[in-house]
Amino acid sequence: MKACGLVVEYNPFHNGHVLHARESRENTGADVVVAVMSGPFLQRGEPAIVSKWARAEMALRGGIDLVIELPYAFATQKAEIFAKGSISLLEYLGCDSFCFGSEDGRIEPFITAHKILSDNSVAFDAAIKSAMDAGNSYPTSASLAFQSIIQNDDVLDLTKPNNILGKEYVSVALKNSFSIQPYTIQRVAAGYHETQLSSESIASATGIRKAIMEQKQELEPVAGYIPQSTRIGLEHYLSTYRTLHDWEMYWPMLKYRILSSSLMELAEIYEIEEGIEHRFKEMAKQATTFADFMAAMKTKRYTWTRLQRMCVHIFTHTLKRKMIHHDLPSYIRLLGMNARGQEYLRTVKKDLPVPLISKLSAYQKHGIETDLRAAQVYALGLPEPYQASLMKREYESPIIIK
Amino acid sequence: MKACGLVVEYNPFHNGHVLHARESRENTGADVVVAVMSGPFLQRGEPAIVSKWARAEMALRGGIDLVIELPYAFATQKAEIFAKGSISLLEYLGCDSFCFGSEDGRIEPFITAHKILSDNSVAFDAAIKSAMDAGNSYPTSASLAFQSIIQNDDVLDLTKPNNILGKEYVSVALKNSFSIQPYTIQRVAAGYHETQLSSESIASATGIRKAIMEQKQELEPVAGYIPQSTRIGLEHYLSTYRTLHDWEMYWPMLKYRILSSSLMELAEIYEIEEGIEHRFKEMAKQATTFADFMAAMKTKRYTWTRLQRMCVHIFTHTLKRKMIHHDLPSYIRLLGMNARGQEYLRTVKKDLPVPLISKLSAYQKHGIETDLRAAQVYALGLPEPYQASLMKREYESPIIIK
């Protein structure tokens, strides 16, 4: 069986994702589509609007055959680490290819970009550093540095968010001499950061989330942009747990954690650097909502995303000393599969280089603690008495859809 | 000027406290009555129903001349440490006497009890230990141990909570050869733990609080048991901050702290001993309210009070290594005074053995951090946007009532 891997967040699974899965299958000639999906907290430093279990189920009902979890240690991270975790897991699972959406749409510029940058890594790093020293954020600096090295017009545009991610995916595969082959398809209609619902049936997940949240978790306005199965999944989540998740529901706990921790303790949290713990404490004292807090925290030096990721690490209490050892993922956590996914898993199971975790209670090894804690604090956003029932899901078997 | 000191919590200040202040003044012939009052968290491991500022103001309007704060390091503690902090502060302030309410009502039995116990301290400690090893709580064990040593019927009854506290007050004064003289008056009408409103005008603070909380913060049912000034103070607090404080409002944060901390981190918290951190984590996962949680935590070995104090230390994030150095208080924190209190303070100010803190911004020394953090997390129980305004009070000058 030929397998194609996708790197996803599905927050929530929408029509664009259906298209991505279908085109990936067609372009790569795959029999099975595997998604490596972030857990409760996402790359841009946000809680997912519904649990990973609900998102995995929507994905399975929307055309994905097998869903595994990208561990927390890779999910809430800058592109480089995020890519390392996700592409490695797809390689571990024996995928023949991976296929990502990009603004560019051609795979060659990604390969070229990787080669040029790895041949000029010293100059590239120096250019990034000098751009950052001039007060730019990391993404802006990386893009400026890339432009300064490449004097060719027909080159990958590294100011575009999906190109940035894609370039990292390709780099991971090439650098590690993985057998997995990179593919890309052009993203249609909706930009990554676009918040307006414009196209007829495709909208960005950001736009869909914004519309749902602004309409007080009303799904009607987004019905045209999500498959029926996603709508049912979201409705089921709302009727089971009474709410979707956003940062505001965690704000009282985050504020409490910031204000009850010493500066030294905050400085032990992953990604808290350069004395920013002082600013966290100062701003948390005054802010009454998460939105207020972020607006007060924002400076030119720190991107919104980077600050939000710091918030996630504080909230999940993820310490620097617990994160430094993560090189490549050390386990594969199975979230769900359909019959085809199950069949595929049977064929690759015996060759997996790391343990496959399909039931948590059977796997108490060190390393998955961080994921468990993330799941636990994510559940604390729900009203009582639903917290324990969401957490209980964590210890059950993966979702199986026949 | 002759001064008499009282050790109080005033949660809230009620008619029994008016009587206590008046009789103490009369019995000791004092010109000025000084109260050393617990801050946001109380000896039995509970948040005070209103802030220390509101409670200090009620006390000043109810007949107290000067109110200082018993630091957190002594306030949320077993009787021995609680007494050490409070009696030392009254001695520091030059009080001629202190006067406590007790079930016994005579001072001699307290002095006798102290002498007998200090002459037999080895036997006493051994008797406590053997009673605890038999599965009894500390208070029960101490009372059994005392009975085993004293073969006299006309002796202090150390099963009574106010006798226990009083015995510790007297011991502190005698052990340290303080010049402050102990007095006691008999408590009338309401037992310390009594939860029913019975007598015509005197009820325990516990009973008053329970009535207020059960009536959804309605003050009418308790109007006969509190001075008009307390009623105005509570009403003012409710109209300013919208709520009184209880454990339930802190439960989501406490649950979050327990579940997001590792077992090792929990074990670093003051008073968390004997592996009870495992039990905290286990019970917190299932509990949906603080009441549920406490009911699940309770065992014969641990008193309700002791468990609640552990909860306070976890919630305020008070570490063992920050608490071990507290021998005697190292500062006097002024909360409020009337004209007579101010006059008294002027006469003793130059002889104080530790700094007097009347404005926090002027005193940034180590040691008061614990009090500040307790005030900060206490404020987080309020709805927004009131948290910052309560915390702001912390940095202003003491309350002055002319």
mmCIF file of C-alpha atoms in Angstrom, chain A residues 229-349:
data_model
loop_
_atom_site.group_PDB
_atom_site.id
_atom_site.type_symbol
_atom_site.label_atom_id
_atom_site.label_comp_id
_atom_site.label_asym_id
_atom_site.label_seq_id
_atom_site.Cartn_x
_atom_site.Cartn_y
_atom_site.Cartn_z
ATOM 1 C CA SER A 229 -19.387 15.683 9.147
ATOM 2 C CA THR A 230 -17.449 18.592 10.674
ATOM 3 C CA ARG A 231 -20.672 20.385 11.449
ATOM 4 C CA ILE A 232 -22.032 17.296 13.160
ATOM 5 C CA GLY A 233 -18.748 16.880 15.022
ATOM 6 C CA LEU A 234 -18.761 20.455 16.288
ATOM 7 C CA GLU A 235 -22.420 20.239 17.263
ATOM 8 C CA HIS A 236 -21.747 17.006 19.089
ATOM 9 C CA TYR A 237 -18.826 18.615 20.944
ATOM 10 C CA LEU A 238 -20.991 21.566 21.938
ATOM 11 C CA SER A 239 -23.785 19.349 23.183
ATOM 12 C CA THR A 240 -21.350 17.090 25.063
ATOM 13 C CA TYR A 241 -19.024 19.692 26.597
ATOM 14 C CA ARG A 242 -21.089 22.901 26.299
ATOM 15 C CA THR A 243 -18.383 25.058 24.744
ATOM 16 C CA LEU A 244 -15.641 25.367 22.162
ATOM 17 C CA HIS A 245 -12.184 26.336 23.407
ATOM 18 C CA ASP A 246 -10.405 29.652 23.112
ATOM 19 C CA TRP A 247 -7.697 31.482 25.036
ATOM 20 C CA GLU A 248 -10.151 33.552 27.066
ATOM 21 C CA MET A 249 -11.408 30.484 28.928
ATOM 22 C CA TYR A 250 -7.863 29.740 30.085
ATOM 23 C CA TRP A 251 -7.003 33.338 30.945
ATOM 24 C CA PRO A 252 -7.914 33.196 34.670
ATOM 25 C CA MET A 253 -5.631 30.166 35.088
ATOM 26 C CA LEU A 254 -2.827 31.647 32.994
ATOM 27 C CA LYS A 255 -3.047 34.917 34.927
ATOM 28 C CA TYR A 256 -2.985 32.983 38.196
ATOM 29 C CA ARG A 257 0.059 30.989 37.074
ATOM 30 C CA ILE A 258 1.979 34.085 35.986
ATOM 31 C CA LEU A 259 1.188 36.036 39.151
ATOM 32 C CA SER A 260 1.787 33.175 41.573
ATOM 33 C CA SER A 261 5.149 32.224 40.063
ATOM 34 C CA SER A 262 8.398 33.946 40.940
ATOM 35 C CA LEU A 263 10.443 35.605 38.209
ATOM 36 C CA MET A 264 12.966 32.794 38.522
ATOM 37 C CA GLU A 265 10.275 30.180 38.070
ATOM 38 C CA LEU A 266 8.930 31.937 34.979
ATOM 39 C CA ALA A 267 12.437 32.080 33.557
ATOM 40 C CA GLU A 268 12.598 28.265 33.823
ATOM 41 C CA ILE A 269 9.712 27.944 31.372
ATOM 42 C CA TYR A 270 10.545 26.911 27.827
ATOM 43 C CA GLU A 271 11.010 29.871 25.447
ATOM 44 C CA ILE A 272 10.984 32.465 28.241
ATOM 45 C CA GLU A 273 14.193 34.322 27.465
ATOM 46 C CA GLU A 274 15.837 37.723 27.562
ATOM 47 C CA GLY A 275 14.093 38.805 30.759
ATOM 48 C CA ILE A 276 10.629 38.782 29.206
ATOM 49 C CA GLU A 277 9.350 37.212 32.445
ATOM 50 C CA HIS A 278 9.347 40.721 33.962
ATOM 51 C CA ARG A 279 7.056 41.910 31.211
ATOM 52 C CA PHE A 280 4.755 38.912 31.640
ATOM 53 C CA LYS A 281 4.286 39.682 35.320
ATOM 54 C CA GLU A 282 3.852 43.388 34.827
ATOM 55 C CA MET A 283 1.248 43.066 32.076
ATOM 56 C CA ALA A 284 -0.647 40.197 33.708
ATOM 57 C CA LYS A 285 -1.294 42.365 36.787
ATOM 58 C CA GLN A 286 -3.276 44.889 34.787
ATOM 59 C CA ALA A 287 -4.932 42.810 32.067
ATOM 60 C CA THR A 288 -8.514 41.685 32.537
ATOM 61 C CA THR A 289 -8.766 39.502 29.405
ATOM 62 C CA PHE A 290 -6.337 37.465 27.315
ATOM 63 C CA ALA A 291 -6.908 39.842 24.399
ATOM 64 C CA ASP A 292 -5.949 42.837 26.602
ATOM 65 C CA PHE A 293 -2.935 40.965 27.861
ATOM 66 C CA MET A 294 -1.640 40.107 24.386
ATOM 67 C CA ALA A 295 -2.208 43.647 23.135
ATOM 68 C CA ALA A 296 -0.165 44.917 26.094
ATOM 69 C CA MET A 297 2.585 42.315 25.588
ATOM 70 C CA LYS A 298 3.105 42.881 21.854
ATOM 71 C CA THR A 299 6.293 44.605 20.718
ATOM 72 C CA LYS A 300 8.135 44.714 17.413
ATOM 73 C CA ARG A 301 10.704 42.271 18.732
ATOM 74 C CA TYR A 302 8.247 39.506 19.572
ATOM 75 C CA THR A 303 5.702 38.200 17.083
ATOM 76 C CA TRP A 304 2.179 37.555 18.264
ATOM 77 C CA THR A 305 2.734 33.851 17.609
ATOM 78 C CA ARG A 306 5.908 33.690 19.637
ATOM 79 C CA LEU A 307 4.251 35.414 22.590
ATOM 80 C CA GLN A 308 1.252 33.095 22.386
ATOM 81 C CA ARG A 309 3.543 30.085 22.343
ATOM 82 C CA MET A 310 5.189 31.393 25.511
ATOM 83 C CA CYS A 311 1.712 31.653 27.034
ATOM 84 C CA VAL A 312 1.032 28.032 26.124
ATOM 85 C CA HIS A 313 4.295 26.884 27.705
ATOM 86 C CA ILE A 314 3.568 28.841 30.880
ATOM 87 C CA PHE A 315 0.032 27.498 31.002
ATOM 88 C CA THR A 316 1.096 23.889 30.435
ATOM 89 C CA HIS A 317 4.037 24.467 32.799
ATOM 90 C CA THR A 318 6.585 23.187 30.291
ATOM 91 C CA LEU A 319 10.097 23.638 31.629
ATOM 92 C CA LYS A 320 13.232 24.292 29.582
ATOM 93 C CA ARG A 321 14.985 21.371 31.209
ATOM 94 C CA LYS A 322 12.227 19.015 30.060
ATOM 95 C CA MET A 323 12.405 20.168 26.447
ATOM 96 C CA ILE A 324 16.100 20.177 25.645
ATOM 97 C CA HIS A 325 16.330 16.440 25.043
ATOM 98 C CA HIS A 326 13.801 16.306 22.247
ATOM 99 C CA ASP A 327 15.627 15.517 19.099
ATOM 100 C CA LEU A 328 13.284 13.274 17.140
ATOM 101 C CA PRO A 329 9.946 11.929 18.342
ATOM 102 C CA SER A 330 10.276 8.866 20.562
ATOM 103 C CA TYR A 331 6.775 7.449 20.150
ATOM 104 C CA ILE A 332 3.811 7.409 17.751
ATOM 105 C CA ARG A 333 0.501 8.222 19.413
ATOM 106 C CA LEU A 334 -2.458 6.845 17.506
ATOM 107 C CA LEU A 335 -5.620 8.956 17.606
ATOM 108 C CA GLY A 336 -7.875 7.221 15.105
ATOM 109 C CA MET A 337 -8.254 5.259 11.859
ATOM 110 C CA ASN A 338 -10.726 3.817 9.407
ATOM 111 C CA ALA A 339 -10.601 0.298 7.938
ATOM 112 C CA ARG A 340 -8.034 1.332 5.313
ATOM 113 C CA GLY A 341 -5.888 3.032 7.933
ATOM 114 C CA GLN A 342 -6.070 -0.054 10.110
ATOM 115 C CA GLU A 343 -5.024 -2.255 7.226
ATOM 116 C CA TYR A 344 -2.081 0.024 6.459
ATOM 117 C CA LEU A 345 -1.014 0.083 10.087
ATOM 118 C CA ARG A 346 -0.935 -3.724 10.139
ATOM 119 C CA THR A 347 1.491 -3.717 7.222
ATOM 120 C CA VAL A 348 3.933 -1.231 8.776
ATOM 121 C CA LYS A 349 3.548 -2.065 12.461
#
